Amino acid sequence: MRTFLIFMSLLFICIAGLPYATVTAEAAPASGKTYQIGTDTTFAPFEFQDVNGKFVGIDMELMEEIAKDQNFKFEIKSLGFNAAVQALESHQVDGVIAGMSITEERKQKFDFSDPYFDSGVIMAVREDNNDVTKYEDLKGKKVAVKTGTEGYTFAESVASKYGFTIVPFDDSAQMYDDVKTGNSVACFDDYPVLAYGVNQKNGLKTVTDKEKGASYGFAVSKGMNKELLEKFNAGLTNLRASGEYQKILDKYLGKNAASPANQSRWGLIQDSLPSLLKGLGNTLLYTIVSLFFAFILGLIFGFMKVGRNKWLRGIATVFVDLFRGIPLIVLAFFIYFGIPQAFGFTMPLFLAAILTLSLNAGAYVTEIIRGGIQSIDRGQMEAARSLGLPYRKAMFKIIIPQAIRVMIPAFINQLVITLKDTSILSVIGLVELTQSGKIVIARTFASFDIWLVVAVMYLVVITILTKISSRLEGKVRHG
């Protein structure tokens, strides 16, 4: 227990300064509280990041103007739609603004503001597809939808009638790519989102009239943050009266809404590099910090597994089986959403990310250390003991130095695995390299170019780390 408390203290100290993607309204707070607002930053034109990394879109500008009008302060948490909704359910955020449709089912869990946009669902196909023009043409085919959206709900309601199969995705860009590659023949999405994407040359075209749908609303947890909800409604009313609301809509959906500039492939990559490099920096930072704590955990439980106390061996075995047996994505959801909801507290994203990676990698490091120590011939320990060396001294002077040479290749492999595992944590909103790529694609729709750059960045970094580690391994083996 004492070791655990020391570990947690070190964890808080070391990660207190880790970066986190937020944007803050400039208005001075009236109550001193800063509201945490969850959103989906891959849902243009309602929320996305511009080339400078700034959060923009209809929802973002509405939130900023309402905060100025009502004199409160907020921070945006970029989580993705599903994660944002789960964060609101577990009270990790105070509110969610993410093009969220007001439905009867959601009203059971959340309180909604007055509607701020009347949406609806429309179908789109690849721009060169002239075979699918109506729902009847979807029979026996696959249709892409985004989970948690009104488009998904509509697709579910008519799938059996028109005989098509639903293929779910977590963000709009992935859904569009699935249609462009021909895996799905069509997609359903909110009409302003598809209209904006078509205007930005996303490779699709709309082929049906808009289906009547639900309105968008700002959401808070049921029975909570009543003051924030009242401020949002009051600010929205004022913006409509002043004409500012219509100006924001026209900026993104009007006739003069900005179209994409004619940009070369290299120009696109140059503009995207700052965001991607920042994401790479976060990837390396989270990898290094989590491996530091994973190594501490591995040492503790590794020695417990090779020790002579059967109770300690049992505890170490449970630790390894538990955190190797739970998929990383499930562990991330449990730590970031499940635990705070169960115990009623808010967990910072960086803490959840470090805990997830450290516990997962720590279980593997434990086995690396156990395997390295047990690979050394038992006769060496017996010989040392026969010469009068105590067990502990024999372990640290004779066994461990030899075991380290055996462990190094496995440690290098774990370093690479943990670095790549950071990409999985994008599901809880961690803005690392993979998530940075998703955010850029949501703005540019240039999937091939951006994913190619992201893949090359991972390849270069992992190759460099592997070469450095291999040289270190050679020095240790022959030094």
Coordinates of C-alpha atoms in Angstrom, one line a residue:
M1 CA 0.0 0.0 0.0
R2 CA 2.8 2.4 0.9
T3 CA 4.5 1.7 -2.5
F4 CA 1.2 2.4 -4.3
L5 CA 0.8 5.7 -2.5
I6 CA 4.3 6.7 -3.4
F7 CA 3.7 5.7 -7.0
M8 CA 0.5 7.8 -7.2
S9 CA 2.2 10.8 -5.7
L10 CA 5.0 10.6 -8.3
L11 CA 2.4 10.2 -11.0
F12 CA 0.6 13.4 -10.1
I13 CA 3.9 15.4 -9.8
C14 CA 5.3 14.2 -13.1
I15 CA 2.2 14.7 -15.2
A16 CA 0.9 17.9 -13.8
G17 CA 2.4 19.9 -16.6
L18 CA 1.3 17.7 -19.5
P19 CA -0.4 19.6 -22.4
Y20 CA -4.1 19.5 -23.0
A21 CA -6.1 20.8 -25.9
T22 CA -8.4 23.5 -24.7
V23 CA -9.8 26.8 -25.8
T24 CA -11.0 29.4 -23.4
A25 CA -13.5 32.2 -23.8
E26 CA -12.0 35.6 -23.2
A27 CA -14.9 36.9 -21.1
A28 CA -14.2 37.3 -17.4
P29 CA -16.1 34.8 -15.3
A30 CA -18.9 36.0 -13.2
S31 CA -18.9 33.2 -10.7
G32 CA -15.2 32.3 -10.9
K33 CA -16.1 28.8 -12.3
T34 CA -14.7 27.6 -15.6
Y35 CA -17.2 25.3 -17.3
Q36 CA -15.9 22.2 -19.0
I37 CA -17.6 21.7 -22.4
G38 CA -17.2 18.5 -24.4
T39 CA -17.4 18.5 -28.2
D40 CA -16.6 16.6 -31.3
T41 CA -13.9 18.4 -33.3
T42 CA -14.4 16.4 -36.5
F43 CA -17.9 17.6 -37.3
A44 CA -17.5 20.5 -39.8
P45 CA -19.1 23.0 -40.1
F46 CA -20.2 22.8 -36.5
E47 CA -16.9 22.1 -34.8
F48 CA -13.5 21.5 -36.3
Q49 CA -10.0 23.0 -36.2
D50 CA -8.6 25.5 -38.7
V51 CA -5.1 25.4 -40.2
N52 CA -3.8 27.3 -37.1
G53 CA -5.2 24.7 -34.7
K54 CA -8.0 27.0 -33.5
F55 CA -11.4 25.5 -32.7
V56 CA -13.9 27.0 -35.2
G57 CA -17.4 26.2 -36.5
I58 CA -21.0 27.2 -35.8
D59 CA -21.0 25.5 -32.3
M60 CA -17.7 27.0 -31.3
E61 CA -18.6 30.5 -32.4
L62 CA -22.0 30.3 -30.8
M63 CA -20.4 29.1 -27.5
E64 CA -17.9 31.9 -27.6
E65 CA -20.4 34.6 -28.3
I66 CA -22.9 33.3 -25.7
A67 CA -20.1 33.2 -23.1
K68 CA -19.2 36.8 -23.9
D69 CA -22.8 37.9 -23.7
Q70 CA -23.5 36.1 -20.4
N71 CA -20.0 36.7 -18.9
F72 CA -18.8 33.2 -18.1
K73 CA -15.7 31.3 -18.9
F74 CA -15.4 27.8 -20.5
E75 CA -12.9 25.3 -21.8
I76 CA -13.5 23.1 -24.8
K77 CA -12.6 19.4 -24.4
S78 CA -12.0 17.8 -27.8
L79 CA -13.3 14.2 -27.2
G80 CA -15.2 12.9 -30.2
F81 CA -19.0 12.7 -30.2
N82 CA -19.4 9.3 -28.4
A83 CA -16.7 10.1 -25.8
A84 CA -18.2 13.6 -25.2
V85 CA -21.6 12.0 -24.5
Q86 CA -20.0 9.5 -22.1
A87 CA -18.1 12.2 -20.5
L88 CA -21.3 14.1 -19.8
E89 CA -23.0 11.0 -18.4
S90 CA -20.0 10.4 -16.0
H91 CA -19.9 14.1 -15.1
Q92 CA -16.4 14.6 -16.6
V93 CA -17.8 17.7 -18.4
D94 CA -20.4 20.3 -17.5
G95 CA -22.0 20.4 -20.9
V96 CA -21.8 19.2 -24.5
I97 CA -22.2 21.1 -27.7
A98 CA -21.6 18.9 -30.7
G99 CA -24.4 19.1 -33.2
M100 CA -26.4 16.9 -30.7
S101 CA -29.9 16.1 -31.7
I102 CA -32.6 16.6 -29.1
T103 CA -34.4 13.2 -28.8
E104 CA -36.8 11.7 -26.3
E105 CA -34.3 9.0 -25.4
R106 CA -31.6 11.6 -24.7
K107 CA -34.0 13.8 -22.7
Q108 CA -34.1 10.9 -20.1
K109 CA -30.5 11.5 -19.3
F110 CA -29.8 15.1 -20.2
D111 CA -31.4 18.5 -20.0
F112 CA -31.3 20.4 -23.3
S113 CA -31.2 24.1 -24.1
D114 CA -33.6 25.8 -26.5
P115 CA -33.0 24.4 -30.1
Y116 CA -30.3 26.4 -31.9
F117 CA -30.4 24.6 -35.3
D118 CA -33.1 22.6 -37.1
S119 CA -31.4 19.7 -38.8
G120 CA -32.4 16.8 -40.9
V121 CA -30.8 13.7 -42.6
I122 CA -29.8 13.5 -46.3
M123 CA -28.1 10.8 -48.3
A124 CA -24.9 11.2 -50.3
V125 CA -23.0 9.0 -52.8
R126 CA -19.6 9.2 -54.5
E127 CA -19.7 12.1 -57.0
D128 CA -19.3 9.8 -60.0
N129 CA -22.0 7.4 -58.9
N130 CA -25.1 7.7 -61.0
D131 CA -26.6 4.3 -60.1
V132 CA -27.8 5.2 -56.6
T133 CA -30.3 8.1 -56.6
K134 CA -33.0 6.9 -54.1
Y135 CA -33.4 4.6 -51.1
E136 CA -34.7 1.7 -53.3
D137 CA -31.3 1.5 -55.0
L138 CA -29.6 0.5 -51.7
K139 CA -31.0 -3.0 -51.6
G140 CA -28.3 -5.6 -50.9
K141 CA -25.7 -2.9 -50.5
K142 CA -23.7 -1.3 -47.6
V143 CA -24.4 2.2 -46.2
A144 CA -21.9 4.1 -44.0
V145 CA -23.2 6.0 -40.9
K146 CA -21.6 7.8 -38.0
T147 CA -22.4 6.3 -34.6
G148 CA -24.6 8.3 -32.2
T149 CA -25.9 10.6 -34.8
E150 CA -29.4 11.2 -36.3
G151 CA -28.1 9.8 -39.5
Y152 CA -27.4 6.5 -37.7
T153 CA -30.9 6.5 -36.2
F154 CA -32.6 7.2 -39.5
A155 CA -30.5 4.5 -41.2
E156 CA -31.6 1.9 -38.6
S157 CA -35.2 2.9 -39.0
V158 CA -35.3 2.2 -42.8
A159 CA -32.5 -0.5 -43.2
S160 CA -34.9 -3.4 -43.1
K161 CA -37.4 -1.7 -45.4
Y162 CA -34.9 -1.0 -48.1
G163 CA -32.6 -4.0 -47.5
F164 CA -29.2 -2.4 -46.9
T165 CA -26.5 -3.1 -44.3
I166 CA -25.3 -0.5 -41.9
V167 CA -21.5 0.1 -41.5
P168 CA -20.8 2.3 -38.5
F169 CA -17.9 4.8 -38.1
D170 CA -16.7 7.1 -35.3
D171 CA -16.3 10.2 -37.4
S172 CA -17.6 11.8 -40.6
A173 CA -14.3 11.7 -42.5
Q174 CA -14.0 7.9 -42.1
M175 CA -17.6 7.5 -43.2
Y176 CA -17.0 9.6 -46.4
D177 CA -13.8 7.7 -47.1
D178 CA -15.7 4.4 -47.0
V179 CA -18.1 5.7 -49.6
K180 CA -15.3 7.2 -51.8
T181 CA -13.4 3.9 -51.8
G182 CA -16.5 2.0 -52.8
N183 CA -16.8 -0.1 -49.7
S184 CA -20.2 1.5 -49.1
V185 CA -22.4 2.9 -51.8
A186 CA -23.9 5.7 -49.7
C187 CA -23.9 7.5 -46.4
F188 CA -26.5 9.2 -44.2
D189 CA -25.5 12.4 -42.4
D190 CA -27.0 15.7 -41.2
Y191 CA -27.7 17.8 -44.2
P192 CA -25.6 20.9 -43.2
V193 CA -22.6 18.6 -42.5
L194 CA -22.9 16.9 -45.9
A195 CA -23.6 20.2 -47.7
Y196 CA -20.5 21.8 -46.2
G197 CA -18.4 18.7 -47.1
V198 CA -19.6 18.7 -50.7
N199 CA -18.8 22.5 -50.9
Q200 CA -15.3 21.6 -49.6
K201 CA -14.8 19.0 -52.4
N202 CA -15.0 15.9 -50.2
G203 CA -15.7 13.7 -53.2
L204 CA -19.4 13.2 -52.6
K205 CA -22.7 14.5 -53.9
T206 CA -26.2 14.6 -52.3
V207 CA -28.9 12.7 -54.1
T208 CA -32.1 12.9 -51.9
D209 CA -34.2 15.5 -50.3
K210 CA -33.7 16.3 -46.6
E211 CA -35.6 14.1 -44.2
K212 CA -37.3 16.0 -41.4
G213 CA -35.1 15.5 -38.3
A214 CA -34.6 16.7 -34.7
S215 CA -33.1 20.0 -33.7
Y216 CA -29.7 20.5 -32.2
G217 CA -29.4 21.5 -28.6
F218 CA -26.8 22.2 -25.9
A219 CA -26.9 19.5 -23.3
V220 CA -26.1 19.2 -19.5
S221 CA -26.5 16.3 -17.2
K222 CA -30.1 15.7 -15.9
G223 CA -30.8 18.1 -13.0
M224 CA -27.3 19.6 -13.0
N225 CA -25.8 22.9 -14.2
K226 CA -29.1 24.7 -14.4
E227 CA -27.3 28.1 -14.2
L228 CA -25.2 27.2 -17.3
L229 CA -28.3 26.1 -19.2
E230 CA -30.1 29.3 -18.4
K231 CA -27.1 31.4 -19.5
F232 CA -26.9 29.5 -22.8
N233 CA -30.6 30.1 -23.5
A234 CA -30.4 33.8 -22.5
G235 CA -27.3 34.3 -24.7
L236 CA -28.9 32.5 -27.6
T237 CA -31.9 34.7 -27.4
N238 CA -29.7 37.8 -27.4
L239 CA -27.7 36.6 -30.4
R240 CA -30.8 36.0 -32.4
A241 CA -32.1 39.4 -31.6
S242 CA -28.9 41.2 -32.5
G243 CA -28.4 39.3 -35.8
E244 CA -25.1 37.7 -34.6
Y245 CA -26.7 34.3 -34.7
Q246 CA -27.6 34.6 -38.4
K247 CA -24.1 36.0 -39.2
I248 CA -22.5 32.9 -37.8
L249 CA -24.8 30.6 -39.8
D250 CA -24.1 32.5 -43.0
K251 CA -20.4 32.3 -42.4
Y252 CA -20.4 28.5 -42.7
L253 CA -23.7 27.7 -44.6
G254 CA -24.5 30.8 -46.6
K255 CA -24.0 31.5 -50.3
N256 CA -20.7 33.2 -49.6
A257 CA -19.4 30.4 -47.3
A258 CA -15.7 29.8 -47.9
S259 CA -14.7 27.2 -50.5
P260 CA -11.4 25.4 -50.3
A261 CA -8.4 27.1 -51.8
N262 CA -6.7 25.5 -54.8
Q263 CA -3.7 24.1 -52.8
S264 CA -1.0 21.8 -54.0
R265 CA -0.4 18.5 -52.2
W266 CA 2.9 19.7 -50.8
G267 CA 1.2 23.0 -49.7
L268 CA -1.5 21.0 -47.8
I269 CA 1.2 18.9 -46.1
Q270 CA 3.2 22.0 -45.1
D271 CA 0.1 23.6 -43.6
S272 CA -0.7 20.4 -41.7
L273 CA 2.8 19.7 -40.4
P274 CA 2.6 22.0 -37.3
S275 CA -0.5 20.2 -35.9
L276 CA 0.9 16.8 -36.7
L277 CA 4.3 17.6 -35.2
K278 CA 2.5 18.8 -32.0
G279 CA 0.6 15.5 -32.0
L280 CA 3.9 13.6 -32.4
G281 CA 5.4 15.5 -29.5
N282 CA 2.4 14.5 -27.3
T283 CA 2.8 10.9 -28.4
L284 CA 6.5 10.8 -27.4
L285 CA 5.7 12.5 -24.1
Y286 CA 3.0 10.2 -23.1
T287 CA 5.1 7.2 -24.2
I288 CA 8.1 8.2 -22.1
V289 CA 6.1 9.2 -19.0
S290 CA 3.9 6.0 -19.0
L291 CA 7.0 3.8 -19.6
F292 CA 8.7 5.4 -16.6
F293 CA 5.9 4.3 -14.4
A294 CA 5.4 1.0 -16.2
F295 CA 9.1 0.2 -15.4
I296 CA 8.5 1.0 -11.7
L297 CA 5.5 -1.2 -11.7
G298 CA 7.4 -3.9 -13.6
L299 CA 10.2 -3.9 -11.1
I300 CA 7.9 -4.1 -8.1
F301 CA 5.7 -6.9 -9.4
G302 CA 8.5 -8.6 -11.3
F303 CA 10.5 -9.2 -8.1
M304 CA 7.3 -10.2 -6.4
K305 CA 6.7 -12.9 -9.1
V306 CA 10.2 -14.5 -8.6
G307 CA 10.2 -14.0 -4.8
R308 CA 9.8 -16.8 -2.3
N309 CA 6.6 -15.4 -0.7
K310 CA 3.6 -17.2 -2.3
W311 CA 1.2 -14.4 -1.4
L312 CA 3.3 -11.8 -3.1
R313 CA 3.6 -14.1 -6.1
G314 CA -0.2 -14.4 -6.2
I315 CA -0.7 -10.7 -6.1
A316 CA 1.8 -10.1 -8.9
T317 CA 0.1 -12.9 -11.0
V318 CA -3.3 -11.2 -10.5
F319 CA -1.9 -7.8 -11.6
V320 CA -0.4 -9.3 -14.8
D321 CA -3.5 -11.4 -15.7
L322 CA -5.8 -8.4 -15.0
F323 CA -4.0 -5.7 -17.1
R324 CA -2.8 -8.0 -19.9
G325 CA -6.3 -9.6 -20.2
I326 CA -8.3 -6.3 -20.5
P327 CA -8.1 -4.7 -24.0
L328 CA -6.4 -1.3 -23.9
I329 CA -9.5 0.5 -25.2
V330 CA -11.8 -1.1 -22.6
L331 CA -9.3 -0.1 -19.9
A332 CA -9.2 3.4 -21.1
F333 CA -13.0 3.7 -21.1
F334 CA -13.2 2.2 -17.6
I335 CA -10.6 4.5 -16.1
Y336 CA -11.7 7.7 -17.8
F337 CA -15.5 7.2 -17.7
G338 CA -16.4 4.3 -15.4
I339 CA -14.4 5.0 -12.3
P340 CA -15.3 8.8 -12.1
Q341 CA -19.0 8.0 -12.6
A342 CA -18.9 5.3 -9.9
F343 CA -17.2 7.4 -7.3
G344 CA -18.4 10.9 -8.3
F345 CA -15.2 12.8 -9.2
T346 CA -13.6 14.3 -12.3
M347 CA -10.5 12.7 -13.7
P348 CA -8.1 14.8 -15.9
L349 CA -7.6 13.3 -19.3
F350 CA -3.8 13.2 -19.1
L351 CA -4.1 11.2 -15.8
A352 CA -6.4 8.7 -17.3
A353 CA -4.1 8.3 -20.3
I354 CA -1.0 7.8 -18.2
L355 CA -2.7 5.4 -15.9
T356 CA -4.1 3.3 -18.8
L357 CA -0.8 3.1 -20.6
S358 CA 1.3 2.5 -17.4
L359 CA -0.9 -0.3 -16.1
N360 CA -1.1 -2.0 -19.4
A361 CA 2.7 -1.7 -20.2
G362 CA 3.5 -2.4 -16.5
A363 CA 1.9 -5.8 -16.8
Y364 CA 4.1 -6.7 -19.8
V365 CA 7.2 -5.2 -18.2
T366 CA 6.5 -7.4 -15.2
E367 CA 6.7 -10.5 -17.4
I368 CA 9.8 -9.3 -19.1
I369 CA 11.6 -8.9 -15.8
R370 CA 10.3 -12.3 -14.5
G371 CA 11.3 -14.0 -17.7
G372 CA 14.8 -12.4 -17.7
I373 CA 15.5 -13.4 -14.2
Q374 CA 14.3 -16.9 -14.6
S375 CA 16.2 -17.4 -17.8
I376 CA 19.5 -17.3 -15.8
D377 CA 20.6 -20.8 -14.8
R378 CA 19.6 -21.7 -11.2
G379 CA 23.0 -23.1 -10.6
Q380 CA 24.5 -19.7 -10.5
M381 CA 22.2 -18.7 -7.6
E382 CA 23.0 -22.0 -5.8
A383 CA 26.7 -21.5 -6.3
A384 CA 26.5 -17.9 -4.9
R385 CA 24.6 -19.1 -1.9
S386 CA 27.0 -21.9 -1.3
L387 CA 29.8 -19.3 -1.1
G388 CA 27.9 -17.5 1.6
L389 CA 26.3 -14.7 -0.3
P390 CA 22.9 -13.7 1.0
Y391 CA 19.9 -14.1 -1.4
R392 CA 19.4 -10.4 -2.0
K393 CA 23.1 -9.7 -2.7
A394 CA 23.4 -12.7 -5.0
M395 CA 20.3 -11.5 -6.9
F396 CA 21.6 -7.9 -7.4
K397 CA 25.3 -8.8 -8.0
I398 CA 25.1 -12.0 -10.1
I399 CA 21.6 -12.7 -11.5
I400 CA 20.2 -9.3 -12.4
P401 CA 23.3 -8.0 -14.4
Q402 CA 23.0 -11.1 -16.6
A403 CA 19.2 -10.8 -16.8
I404 CA 19.4 -7.2 -18.0
R405 CA 21.2 -8.4 -21.2
V406 CA 18.4 -10.8 -21.8
M407 CA 15.6 -8.3 -21.2
I408 CA 16.9 -5.5 -23.5
P409 CA 15.3 -6.7 -26.8
A410 CA 12.0 -7.2 -25.0
F411 CA 12.2 -3.7 -23.5
I412 CA 12.8 -2.2 -26.9
N413 CA 9.8 -4.1 -28.3
Q414 CA 7.6 -2.8 -25.4
L415 CA 8.8 0.8 -26.1
V416 CA 7.6 0.5 -29.7
I417 CA 4.3 -1.2 -28.7
T418 CA 3.5 1.5 -26.1
L419 CA 4.3 4.3 -28.6
K420 CA 1.8 2.8 -31.1
D421 CA -0.7 2.1 -28.3
T422 CA -1.1 5.9 -27.6
S423 CA -3.1 6.1 -30.9
I424 CA -5.8 3.9 -29.3
L425 CA -6.4 6.6 -26.6
S426 CA -7.7 9.0 -29.2
V427 CA -11.0 7.4 -28.4
I428 CA -11.1 9.3 -25.1
G429 CA -9.9 12.5 -26.7
L430 CA -6.2 12.3 -26.3
V431 CA -4.7 14.6 -29.0
E432 CA -1.7 12.6 -30.1
L433 CA -0.4 11.9 -33.6
T434 CA -3.3 9.8 -34.8
Q435 CA -6.0 12.1 -33.4
S436 CA -4.1 15.1 -34.9
G437 CA -4.4 13.3 -38.3
K438 CA -8.1 12.8 -37.8
I439 CA -8.6 16.5 -37.0
V440 CA -6.7 17.6 -40.0
I441 CA -8.6 15.3 -42.3
A442 CA -11.9 16.6 -40.9
R443 CA -10.9 20.0 -42.3
T444 CA -9.2 19.0 -45.5
F445 CA -10.8 15.6 -46.5
A446 CA -7.3 14.7 -47.8
S447 CA -7.2 11.2 -46.2
F448 CA -4.5 9.7 -48.4
D449 CA -2.0 12.6 -48.0
I450 CA -2.5 13.0 -44.3
W451 CA -2.5 9.3 -43.3
L452 CA 0.6 8.9 -45.5
V453 CA 2.4 11.6 -43.6
V454 CA 1.3 10.2 -40.2
A455 CA 2.5 6.7 -41.2
V456 CA 5.9 8.1 -42.3
M457 CA 6.2 10.0 -39.0
Y458 CA 5.5 6.9 -37.0
L459 CA 7.9 4.9 -39.2
V460 CA 10.7 7.4 -38.8
V461 CA 10.4 7.8 -35.1
I462 CA 10.1 4.1 -34.4
T463 CA 13.1 3.4 -36.7
I464 CA 15.2 6.0 -34.9
L465 CA 14.3 4.7 -31.5
T466 CA 14.9 1.1 -32.6
K467 CA 18.4 2.0 -34.0
I468 CA 19.3 3.9 -30.8
S469 CA 18.1 1.0 -28.6
S470 CA 20.0 -1.6 -30.7
R471 CA 23.2 0.3 -30.3
L472 CA 22.6 0.5 -26.6
E473 CA 21.9 -3.2 -26.5
G474 CA 25.2 -3.9 -28.3
K475 CA 27.1 -1.8 -25.8
V476 CA 25.5 -3.5 -22.9
R477 CA 26.1 -7.0 -24.3
H478 CA 29.7 -6.4 -25.2
G479 CA 30.6 -3.9 -22.5

